[in-house]
PDB file of C-alpha atoms in Angstrom:
ATOM      1  CA  UNK A1313       0.000   0.000   0.000  1.00  0.00           C
ATOM      2  CA  UNK A1314       2.772   2.442   0.945  1.00  0.00           C
ATOM      3  CA  UNK A1315       4.632   1.554  -2.224  1.00  0.00           C
ATOM      4  CA  UNK A1316       1.566   2.329  -4.364  1.00  0.00           C
ATOM      5  CA  UNK A1317       1.094   5.615  -2.508  1.00  0.00           C
ATOM      6  CA  UNK A1318       4.671   6.673  -3.202  1.00  0.00           C
ATOM      7  CA  UNK A1319       4.248   5.846  -6.882  1.00  0.00           C
ATOM      8  CA  UNK A1320       1.070   7.920  -7.012  1.00  0.00           C
ATOM      9  CA  UNK A1321       2.859  10.878  -5.364  1.00  0.00           C
ATOM     10  CA  UNK A1322       5.719  10.648  -7.810  1.00  0.00           C
ATOM     11  CA  UNK A1323       3.296  10.573 -10.706  1.00  0.00           C
ATOM     12  CA  UNK A1324       1.504  13.678  -9.432  1.00  0.00           C
ATOM     13  CA  UNK A1325       4.814  15.523  -8.953  1.00  0.00           C
ATOM     14  CA  UNK A1326       5.946  14.478 -12.398  1.00  0.00           C
ATOM     15  CA  UNK A1327       2.744  15.725 -13.992  1.00  0.00           C
ATOM     16  CA  UNK A1328       2.958  19.044 -12.185  1.00  0.00           C
ATOM     17  CA  UNK A1329       6.607  19.420 -13.210  1.00  0.00           C
ATOM     18  CA  UNK A1330       5.655  18.783 -16.833  1.00  0.00           C
ATOM     19  CA  UNK A1331       2.820  21.315 -16.593  1.00  0.00           C
ATOM     20  CA  UNK A1332       5.148  23.916 -15.078  1.00  0.00           C
ATOM     21  CA  UNK A1333       7.750  23.206 -17.753  1.00  0.00           C
ATOM     22  CA  UNK A1334       5.204  23.756 -20.521  1.00  0.00           C
ATOM     23  CA  UNK A1335       3.843  26.812 -18.759  1.00  0.00           C
ATOM     24  CA  UNK A1336       7.083  28.588 -17.862  1.00  0.00           C
ATOM     25  CA  UNK A1337       9.594  26.841 -20.109  1.00  0.00           C
ATOM     26  CA  UNK A1338       9.083  29.036 -23.176  1.00  0.00           C
ATOM     27  CA  UNK A1339       9.325  32.204 -21.067  1.00  0.00           C
ATOM     28  CA  UNK A1340      12.514  30.992 -19.372  1.00  0.00           C
ATOM     29  CA  UNK A1341      13.995  30.027 -22.723  1.00  0.00           C
ATOM     30  CA  UNK A1342      13.100  33.425 -24.219  1.00  0.00           C
ATOM     31  CA  UNK A1343      14.529  35.218 -21.190  1.00  0.00           C
ATOM     32  CA  UNK A1344      17.776  33.225 -21.398  1.00  0.00           C
ATOM     33  CA  UNK A1345      18.123  33.897 -25.135  1.00  0.00           C
ATOM     34  CA  UNK A1346      17.347  37.582 -24.557  1.00  0.00           C
ATOM     35  CA  UNK A1347      19.979  37.756 -21.808  1.00  0.00           C
ATOM     36  CA  UNK A1348      22.681  36.147 -23.957  1.00  0.00           C
ATOM     37  CA  UNK A1349      21.855  38.196 -27.055  1.00  0.00           C
ATOM     38  CA  UNK A1350      21.548  41.372 -24.990  1.00  0.00           C
ATOM     39  CA  UNK A1351      24.951  40.824 -23.402  1.00  0.00           C
ATOM     40  CA  UNK A1352      26.482  40.397 -26.865  1.00  0.00           C
ATOM     41  CA  UNK A1353      24.718  43.526 -28.154  1.00  0.00           C
ATOM     42  CA  UNK A1354      25.913  45.575 -25.154  1.00  0.00           C
ATOM     43  CA  UNK A1355      29.521  44.537 -25.768  1.00  0.00           C
ATOM     44  CA  UNK A1356      29.138  45.355 -29.471  1.00  0.00           C
ATOM     45  CA  UNK A1357      27.681  48.798 -28.731  1.00  0.00           C
ATOM     46  CA  UNK A1358      30.483  49.564 -26.262  1.00  0.00           C
ATOM     47  CA  UNK A1359      33.092  48.600 -28.860  1.00  0.00           C
ATOM     48  CA  UNK A1360      31.382  50.739 -31.515  1.00  0.00           C
ATOM     49  CA  UNK A1361      31.216  53.659 -29.104  1.00  0.00           C
ATOM     50  CA  UNK A1362      34.911  53.251 -28.248  1.00  0.00           C
ATOM     51  CA  UNK A1363      35.807  53.291 -31.940  1.00  0.00           C
ATOM     52  CA  UNK A1364      33.676  56.409 -32.526  1.00  0.00           C
ATOM     53  CA  UNK A1365      35.145  58.261 -29.555  1.00  0.00           C
ATOM     54  CA  UNK A1366      38.662  57.344 -30.672  1.00  0.00           C
ATOM     55  CA  UNK A1367      37.922  58.380 -34.266  1.00  0.00           C
ATOM     56  CA  UNK A1368      36.723  61.834 -33.249  1.00  0.00           C
ATOM     57  CA  UNK A1369      39.570  62.182 -30.704  1.00  0.00           C
ATOM     58  CA  UNK A1370      37.305  62.654 -27.705  1.00  0.00           C
ATOM     59  CA  UNK A1371      39.112  63.382 -24.429  1.00  0.00           C
ATOM     60  CA  UNK A1372      40.090  60.003 -22.853  1.00  0.00           C
ATOM     61  CA  UNK A1373      38.563  61.164 -19.549  1.00  0.00           C
ATOM     62  CA  UNK A1374      35.158  61.672 -21.187  1.00  0.00           C
ATOM     63  CA  UNK A1375      35.541  58.491 -23.224  1.00  0.00           C
ATOM     64  CA  UNK A1376      36.023  56.283 -20.162  1.00  0.00           C
ATOM     65  CA  UNK A1377      33.181  57.953 -18.295  1.00  0.00           C
ATOM     66  CA  UNK A1378      30.727  57.695 -21.223  1.00  0.00           C
ATOM     67  CA  UNK A1379      31.512  54.023 -21.781  1.00  0.00           C
ATOM     68  CA  UNK A1380      30.980  53.188 -18.103  1.00  0.00           C
ATOM     69  CA  UNK A1381      27.735  55.162 -17.980  1.00  0.00           C
ATOM     70  CA  UNK A1382      26.359  53.626 -21.211  1.00  0.00           C
ATOM     71  CA  UNK A1383      27.264  50.121 -20.015  1.00  0.00           C
ATOM     72  CA  UNK A1384      25.320  50.647 -16.757  1.00  0.00           C
ATOM     73  CA  UNK A1385      22.230  52.034 -18.553  1.00  0.00           C
ATOM     74  CA  UNK A1386      22.164  49.226 -21.127  1.00  0.00           C
ATOM     75  CA  UNK A1387      22.382  46.540 -18.435  1.00  0.00           C
ATOM     76  CA  UNK A1388      19.486  48.100 -16.518  1.00  0.00           C
ATOM     77  CA  UNK A1389      17.351  48.115 -19.681  1.00  0.00           C
ATOM     78  CA  UNK A1390      18.321  44.515 -20.437  1.00  0.00           C
ATOM     79  CA  UNK A1391      17.341  43.321 -16.947  1.00  0.00           C
ATOM     80  CA  UNK A1392      13.983  45.109 -17.248  1.00  0.00           C
ATOM     81  CA  UNK A1393      13.383  43.373 -20.588  1.00  0.00           C
ATOM     82  CA  UNK A1394      14.291  39.961 -19.116  1.00  0.00           C
ATOM     83  CA  UNK A1395      11.918  40.530 -16.178  1.00  0.00           C
ATOM     84  CA  UNK A1396       9.010  41.444 -18.442  1.00  0.00           C
ATOM     85  CA  UNK A1397       9.739  38.410 -20.621  1.00  0.00           C
ATOM     86  CA  UNK A1398       9.396  36.192 -17.538  1.00  0.00           C
ATOM     87  CA  UNK A1399       5.870  37.538 -17.095  1.00  0.00           C
ATOM     88  CA  UNK A1400       6.406  40.250 -14.538  1.00  0.00           C
ATOM     89  CA  UNK A1401       3.998  43.132 -15.197  1.00  0.00           C
ATOM     90  CA  UNK A1402       5.658  46.384 -16.119  1.00  0.00           C
ATOM     91  CA  UNK A1403       3.673  48.460 -13.619  1.00  0.00           C
ATOM     92  CA  UNK A1404       4.538  46.106 -10.792  1.00  0.00           C
ATOM     93  CA  UNK A1405       8.136  46.016 -11.899  1.00  0.00           C
ATOM     94  CA  UNK A1406       8.335  49.814 -12.037  1.00  0.00           C
ATOM     95  CA  UNK A1407       6.832  50.060  -8.549  1.00  0.00           C
ATOM     96  CA  UNK A1408       9.296  47.499  -7.188  1.00  0.00           C
ATOM     97  CA  UNK A1409      12.134  49.209  -9.023  1.00  0.00           C
ATOM     98  CA  UNK A1410      11.115  52.592  -7.606  1.00  0.00           C
ATOM     99  CA  UNK A1411      10.972  51.288  -4.039  1.00  0.00           C
ATOM    100  CA  UNK A1412      14.260  49.460  -4.500  1.00  0.00           C
ATOM    101  CA  UNK A1413      15.786  52.578  -6.057  1.00  0.00           C
ATOM    102  CA  UNK A1414      14.785  54.658  -3.044  1.00  0.00           C
ATOM    103  CA  UNK A1415      16.241  52.114  -0.617  1.00  0.00           C
ATOM    104  CA  UNK A1416      19.391  51.719  -2.676  1.00  0.00           C
ATOM    105  CA  UNK A1417      19.708  55.497  -3.013  1.00  0.00           C
ATOM    106  CA  UNK A1418      19.590  55.933   0.761  1.00  0.00           C
ATOM    107  CA  UNK A1419      22.078  53.107   1.248  1.00  0.00           C
ATOM    108  CA  UNK A1420      24.418  54.327  -1.469  1.00  0.00           C
ATOM    109  CA  UNK A1421      24.589  58.037  -0.730  1.00  0.00           C
ATOM    110  CA  UNK A1422      28.364  57.852  -0.960  1.00  0.00           C
ATOM    111  CA  UNK A1423      28.170  56.304  -4.422  1.00  0.00           C
ATOM    112  CA  UNK A1424      25.756  59.008  -5.591  1.00  0.00           C
ATOM    113  CA  UNK A1425      28.206  61.586  -4.252  1.00  0.00           C
ATOM    114  CA  UNK A1426      30.970  59.868  -6.213  1.00  0.00           C
ATOM    115  CA  UNK A1427      28.837  59.933  -9.372  1.00  0.00           C
ATOM    116  CA  UNK A1428      28.187  63.669  -8.929  1.00  0.00           C
ATOM    117  CA  UNK A1429      31.902  64.158  -8.278  1.00  0.00           C
ATOM    118  CA  UNK A1430      32.731  62.369 -11.526  1.00  0.00           C
ATOM    119  CA  UNK A1431      30.378  64.673 -13.443  1.00  0.00           C
ATOM    120  CA  UNK A1432      31.998  67.743 -11.825  1.00  0.00           C
ATOM    121  CA  UNK A1433      35.474  66.473 -12.717  1.00  0.00           C
ATOM    122  CA  UNK A1434      34.474  66.005 -16.353  1.00  0.00           C
ATOM    123  CA  UNK A1435      32.774  69.422 -16.530  1.00  0.00           C
ATOM    124  CA  UNK A1436      35.432  71.550 -14.820  1.00  0.00           C
ATOM    125  CA  UNK A1437      38.437  69.373 -15.767  1.00  0.00           C
ATOM    126  CA  UNK A1438      40.806  69.912 -12.814  1.00  0.00           C
ATOM    127  CA  UNK A1439      42.784  67.026 -14.366  1.00  0.00           C
ATOM    128  CA  UNK A1440      42.587  64.635 -17.310  1.00  0.00           C
ATOM    129  CA  UNK A1441      43.727  61.118 -18.120  1.00  0.00           C
ATOM    130  CA  UNK A1442      47.521  61.154 -18.389  1.00  0.00           C
ATOM    131  CA  UNK A1443      48.053  64.104 -16.018  1.00  0.00           C
ATOM    132  CA  UNK A1444      50.395  63.806 -13.035  1.00  0.00           C
ATOM    133  CA  UNK A1445      48.478  64.800  -9.909  1.00  0.00           C
ATOM    134  CA  UNK A1446      48.708  64.824  -6.134  1.00  0.00           C
ATOM    135  CA  UNK A1447      45.464  64.136  -4.271  1.00  0.00           C
ATOM    136  CA  UNK A1448      44.340  62.314  -1.142  1.00  0.00           C
ATOM    137  CA  UNK A1449      47.944  61.571  -0.184  1.00  0.00           C
ATOM    138  CA  UNK A1450      48.686  59.984  -3.562  1.00  0.00           C
ATOM    139  CA  UNK A1451      51.054  61.209  -6.288  1.00  0.00           C
ATOM    140  CA  UNK A1452      50.901  59.606  -9.715  1.00  0.00           C
ATOM    141  CA  UNK A1453      49.499  59.565 -13.243  1.00  0.00           C
ATOM    142  CA  UNK A1454      45.743  59.456 -13.863  1.00  0.00           C
ATOM    143  CA  UNK A1455      44.903  56.175 -15.625  1.00  0.00           C
ATOM    144  CA  UNK A1456      41.128  56.456 -15.935  1.00  0.00           C
ATOM    145  CA  UNK A1457      38.093  58.419 -14.721  1.00  0.00           C
ATOM    146  CA  UNK A1458      35.141  56.056 -14.245  1.00  0.00           C
ATOM    147  CA  UNK A1459      31.577  56.689 -13.058  1.00  0.00           C
ATOM    148  CA  UNK A1460      32.402  56.409  -9.358  1.00  0.00           C
ATOM    149  CA  UNK A1461      36.173  56.210  -9.059  1.00  0.00           C
ATOM    150  CA  UNK A1462      39.384  57.564 -10.537  1.00  0.00           C
ATOM    151  CA  UNK A1463      42.429  55.323 -10.874  1.00  0.00           C
ATOM    152  CA  UNK A1464      45.857  56.864 -10.264  1.00  0.00           C
ATOM    153  CA  UNK A1465      49.046  54.903 -10.985  1.00  0.00           C
ATOM    154  CA  UNK A1466      51.892  55.718  -8.618  1.00  0.00           C
ATOM    155  CA  UNK A1467      55.377  56.232  -9.980  1.00  0.00           C
ATOM    156  CA  UNK A1468      56.334  52.878  -8.451  1.00  0.00           C
ATOM    157  CA  UNK A1469      53.561  51.294 -10.608  1.00  0.00           C
ATOM    158  CA  UNK A1470      50.896  50.772  -7.921  1.00  0.00           C
ATOM    159  CA  UNK A1471      47.305  51.665  -8.861  1.00  0.00           C
ATOM    160  CA  UNK A1472      45.323  53.660  -6.282  1.00  0.00           C
ATOM    161  CA  UNK A1473      41.516  53.881  -6.651  1.00  0.00           C
ATOM    162  CA  UNK A1474      40.164  57.197  -5.320  1.00  0.00           C
ATOM    163  CA  UNK A1475      36.419  58.036  -4.955  1.00  0.00           C
ATOM    164  CA  UNK A1476      35.359  60.871  -7.260  1.00  0.00           C
ATOM    165  CA  UNK A1477      33.467  62.556  -4.432  1.00  0.00           C
ATOM    166  CA  UNK A1478      36.675  62.984  -2.434  1.00  0.00           C
ATOM    167  CA  UNK A1479      38.513  64.331  -5.489  1.00  0.00           C
ATOM    168  CA  UNK A1480      35.775  66.841  -6.311  1.00  0.00           C
ATOM    169  CA  UNK A1481      35.625  68.227  -2.760  1.00  0.00           C
ATOM    170  CA  UNK A1482      39.290  68.368  -1.783  1.00  0.00           C
ATOM    171  CA  UNK A1483      42.425  70.142  -3.044  1.00  0.00           C
ATOM    172  CA  UNK A1484      44.161  68.627  -6.077  1.00  0.00           C
ATOM    173  CA  UNK A1485      47.661  69.524  -7.283  1.00  0.00           C
ATOM    174  CA  UNK A1486      48.009  69.087 -11.046  1.00  0.00           C
ATOM    175  CA  UNK A1487      51.660  68.895 -12.094  1.00  0.00           C
ATOM    176  CA  UNK A1488      50.852  68.572 -15.813  1.00  0.00           C
ATOM    177  CA  UNK A1489      48.394  71.416 -16.418  1.00  0.00           C
ATOM    178  CA  UNK A1490      51.054  74.051 -17.117  1.00  0.00           C
ATOM    179  CA  UNK A1491      53.627  73.496 -19.880  1.00  0.00           C
ATOM    180  CA  UNK A1492      56.582  74.752 -17.788  1.00  0.00           C
ATOM    181  CA  UNK A1493      57.764  74.159 -14.214  1.00  0.00           C
ATOM    182  CA  UNK A1494      60.332  75.805 -11.979  1.00  0.00           C
ATOM    183  CA  UNK A1495      63.269  73.644 -10.958  1.00  0.00           C
ATOM    184  CA  UNK A1496      64.537  74.369  -7.419  1.00  0.00           C
ATOM    185  CA  UNK A1497      67.968  73.172  -6.322  1.00  0.00           C
ATOM    186  CA  UNK A1498      69.924  73.805  -3.126  1.00  0.00           C
ATOM    187  CA  UNK A1499      73.723  73.901  -2.694  1.00  0.00           C
ATOM    188  CA  UNK A1500      75.925  74.662   0.302  1.00  0.00           C
ATOM    189  CA  UNK A1501      79.524  75.943   0.192  1.00  0.00           C
ATOM    190  CA  UNK A1502      82.091  76.413   2.920  1.00  0.00           C
ATOM    191  CA  UNK A1503      82.319  79.611   4.958  1.00  0.00           C
ATOM    192  CA  UNK A1504      84.828  82.010   3.429  1.00  0.00           C
ATOM    193  CA  UNK A1505      83.993  81.021  -0.167  1.00  0.00           C
ATOM    194  CA  UNK A1506      83.651  83.804  -2.755  1.00  0.00           C
ATOM    195  CA  UNK A1507      79.908  83.742  -3.508  1.00  0.00           C
ATOM    196  CA  UNK A1508      80.311  85.681  -6.774  1.00  0.00           C
ATOM    197  CA  UNK A1509      82.641  82.975  -8.051  1.00  0.00           C
ATOM    198  CA  UNK A1510      80.232  80.256  -6.962  1.00  0.00           C
ATOM    199  CA  UNK A1511      77.322  82.032  -8.673  1.00  0.00           C
ATOM    200  CA  UNK A1512      79.271  82.299 -11.946  1.00  0.00           C
ATOM    201  CA  UNK A1513      80.293  78.637 -11.890  1.00  0.00           C
ATOM    202  CA  UNK A1514      76.719  77.469 -11.312  1.00  0.00           C
ATOM    203  CA  UNK A1515      75.213  79.734 -13.980  1.00  0.00           C
ATOM    204  CA  UNK A1516      77.818  78.543 -16.488  1.00  0.00           C
ATOM    205  CA  UNK A1517      76.700  74.963 -15.823  1.00  0.00           C
ATOM    206  CA  UNK A1518      73.024  75.836 -16.300  1.00  0.00           C
ATOM    207  CA  UNK A1519      73.703  77.665 -19.585  1.00  0.00           C
ATOM    208  CA  UNK A1520      75.077  74.439 -21.077  1.00  0.00           C
ATOM    209  CA  UNK A1521      71.740  72.643 -20.632  1.00  0.00           C
ATOM    210  CA  UNK A1522      69.493  73.376 -23.625  1.00  0.00           C
ATOM    211  CA  UNK A1523      66.429  72.149 -21.722  1.00  0.00           C
ATOM    212  CA  UNK A1524      66.644  75.124 -19.346  1.00  0.00           C
ATOM    213  CA  UNK A1525      64.721  78.185 -20.542  1.00  0.00           C
ATOM    214  CA  UNK A1526      66.349  81.595 -20.971  1.00  0.00           C
ATOM    215  CA  UNK A1527      63.131  83.377 -19.982  1.00  0.00           C
ATOM    216  CA  UNK A1528      62.900  83.624 -17.022  1.00  0.00           C
ATOM    217  CA  UNK A1529      66.665  83.538 -16.595  1.00  0.00           C
ATOM    218  CA  UNK A1530      68.242  81.071 -14.142  1.00  0.00           C
ATOM    219  CA  UNK A1531      69.141  82.697 -10.821  1.00  0.00           C
ATOM    220  CA  UNK A1532      71.333  81.811  -7.836  1.00  0.00           C
ATOM    221  CA  UNK A1533      70.492  83.392  -4.451  1.00  0.00           C
ATOM    222  CA  UNK A1534      72.317  83.290  -1.138  1.00  0.00           C
ATOM    223  CA  UNK A1535      69.561  82.262   1.289  1.00  0.00           C
ATOM    224  CA  UNK A1536      70.933  81.174   4.665  1.00  0.00           C
ATOM    225  CA  UNK A1537      73.858  81.000   7.085  1.00  0.00           C
ATOM    226  CA  UNK A1538      73.813  77.271   7.802  1.00  0.00           C
ATOM    227  CA  UNK A1539      75.507  75.458  10.684  1.00  0.00           C
ATOM    228  CA  UNK A1540      78.346  74.330   8.433  1.00  0.00           C
ATOM    229  CA  UNK A1541      77.756  76.068   5.101  1.00  0.00           C
ATOM    230  CA  UNK A1542      76.619  79.118   3.209  1.00  0.00           C
ATOM    231  CA  UNK A1543      73.353  77.949   1.627  1.00  0.00           C
ATOM    232  CA  UNK A1544      72.386  78.917  -1.906  1.00  0.00           C
ATOM    233  CA  UNK A1545      69.110  78.385  -3.783  1.00  0.00           C
ATOM    234  CA  UNK A1546      69.184  77.785  -7.549  1.00  0.00           C
ATOM    235  CA  UNK A1547      66.085  78.424  -9.632  1.00  0.00           C
ATOM    236  CA  UNK A1548      65.508  77.810 -13.333  1.00  0.00           C
ATOM    237  CA  UNK A1549      62.610  76.948 -15.632  1.00  0.00           C
ATOM    238  CA  UNK A1550      62.091  73.944 -17.907  1.00  0.00           C
ATOM    239  CA  UNK A1551      59.319  72.032 -19.662  1.00  0.00           C
ATOM    240  CA  UNK A1552      57.153  70.049 -17.228  1.00  0.00           C
ATOM    241  CA  UNK A1553      58.242  66.759 -18.784  1.00  0.00           C
ATOM    242  CA  UNK A1554      61.927  67.659 -18.239  1.00  0.00           C
ATOM    243  CA  UNK A1555      61.625  68.700 -14.587  1.00  0.00           C
ATOM    244  CA  UNK A1556      63.292  65.758 -12.871  1.00  0.00           C
ATOM    245  CA  UNK A1557      65.890  64.988 -15.587  1.00  0.00           C
ATOM    246  CA  UNK A1558      66.986  68.650 -15.436  1.00  0.00           C
ATOM    247  CA  UNK A1559      67.193  68.498 -11.645  1.00  0.00           C
ATOM    248  CA  UNK A1560      69.187  65.259 -11.454  1.00  0.00           C
ATOM    249  CA  UNK A1561      71.580  66.051 -14.313  1.00  0.00           C
ATOM    250  CA  UNK A1562      72.410  69.562 -13.137  1.00  0.00           C
ATOM    251  CA  UNK A1563      72.844  68.658  -9.474  1.00  0.00           C
ATOM    252  CA  UNK A1564      75.559  66.229 -10.538  1.00  0.00           C
ATOM    253  CA  UNK A1565      77.062  68.707 -13.035  1.00  0.00           C
ATOM    254  CA  UNK A1566      77.150  71.480 -10.400  1.00  0.00           C
ATOM    255  CA  UNK A1567      78.899  69.193  -7.927  1.00  0.00           C
ATOM    256  CA  UNK A1568      81.580  68.321 -10.498  1.00  0.00           C
ATOM    257  CA  UNK A1569      82.025  71.984 -11.516  1.00  0.00           C
ATOM    258  CA  UNK A1570      82.483  73.108  -7.893  1.00  0.00           C
ATOM    259  CA  UNK A1571      85.126  70.432  -7.350  1.00  0.00           C
ATOM    260  CA  UNK A1572      86.876  71.444 -10.593  1.00  0.00           C
ATOM    261  CA  UNK A1573      87.125  75.065  -9.316  1.00  0.00           C
ATOM    262  CA  UNK A1574      88.322  73.966  -5.830  1.00  0.00           C
ATOM    263  CA  UNK A1575      85.117  75.189  -4.180  1.00  0.00           C
ATOM    264  CA  UNK A1576      84.478  73.200  -1.029  1.00  0.00           C
ATOM    265  CA  UNK A1577      81.080  71.604  -0.463  1.00  0.00           C
ATOM    266  CA  UNK A1578      81.215  71.074   3.329  1.00  0.00           C
ATOM    267  CA  UNK A1579      79.792  68.333   5.483  1.00  0.00           C
ATOM    268  CA  UNK A1580      78.346  68.934   8.977  1.00  0.00           C
ATOM    269  CA  UNK A1581      81.099  69.566  11.516  1.00  0.00           C
ATOM    270  CA  UNK A1582      81.642  71.062  14.965  1.00  0.00           C
ATOM    271  CA  UNK A1583      84.542  72.940  16.590  1.00  0.00           C
ATOM    272  CA  UNK A1584      84.965  71.843  20.214  1.00  0.00           C
ATOM    273  CA  UNK A1585      86.837  74.056  22.720  1.00  0.00           C
ATOM    274  CA  UNK A1586      87.835  72.347  25.977  1.00  0.00           C
ATOM    275  CA  UNK A1587      88.724  74.606  28.902  1.00  0.00           C
ATOM    276  CA  UNK A1588      90.701  73.184  31.863  1.00  0.00           C
ATOM    277  CA  UNK A1589      90.722  74.563  35.425  1.00  0.00           C
ATOM    278  CA  UNK A1590      93.928  76.423  36.299  1.00  0.00           C
ATOM    279  CA  UNK A1591      96.798  74.083  37.147  1.00  0.00           C
ATOM    280  CA  UNK A1592      95.137  70.984  35.678  1.00  0.00           C
ATOM    281  CA  UNK A1593      95.634  69.288  32.349  1.00  0.00           C
TER     282      UNK A1593
END
């Protein structure tokens, strides 16, 4: 008797499964096909958009942002289409989507702030892709500006992801925005050195470097009486891309020129005077 009952239950379950398969199977199959085709179409549209943006030489910052934004919109539309294909009524879906959007909006206030920050960055352009910037304790080259985040690659090749909201609401130093930069160098010479001679030697070195601009002219100023040296500040101007090569090359060239002219570059030292009581060594 129990065996017959189990067989009857299995038959009923099997029939119901077949009914459900015939009832919902076509919708599931359509939804799956729509999802696969839609994913392919989204990728195709993104590639076409990338080619168009590259063809018309759109700013890489805008290009990355537009592609990210279009990708998000297309996926939302695809998911709505899949849901309606499964039989979900559009009005009900819109109501659920609205309620979910409100809840998600309250939960993701930071993300909305980042999105607004990304829009502000693209509108006012404090920096662009490829610029060298300093922000949020990070110095590096901007790799991409996405919907919510900006990626900055450090000069030691580490990628830092910074929220756009923080970038839009805090100071940013852009080292690439201006075509020229001032190169500051510091040199110390021994007390008693002829500063006019030192100035001439240094300026002669700077004149040999074609990367250094003549306007404004390079200058050498005496700036401080140091503990062990007379401190001088050297200032010259060069293209932004040549800043560090100019600094490194000329610091070495100045050191060699000072040695060639017997000008002492001192190291820290102290004179100690020891006084003994009378009659004692």
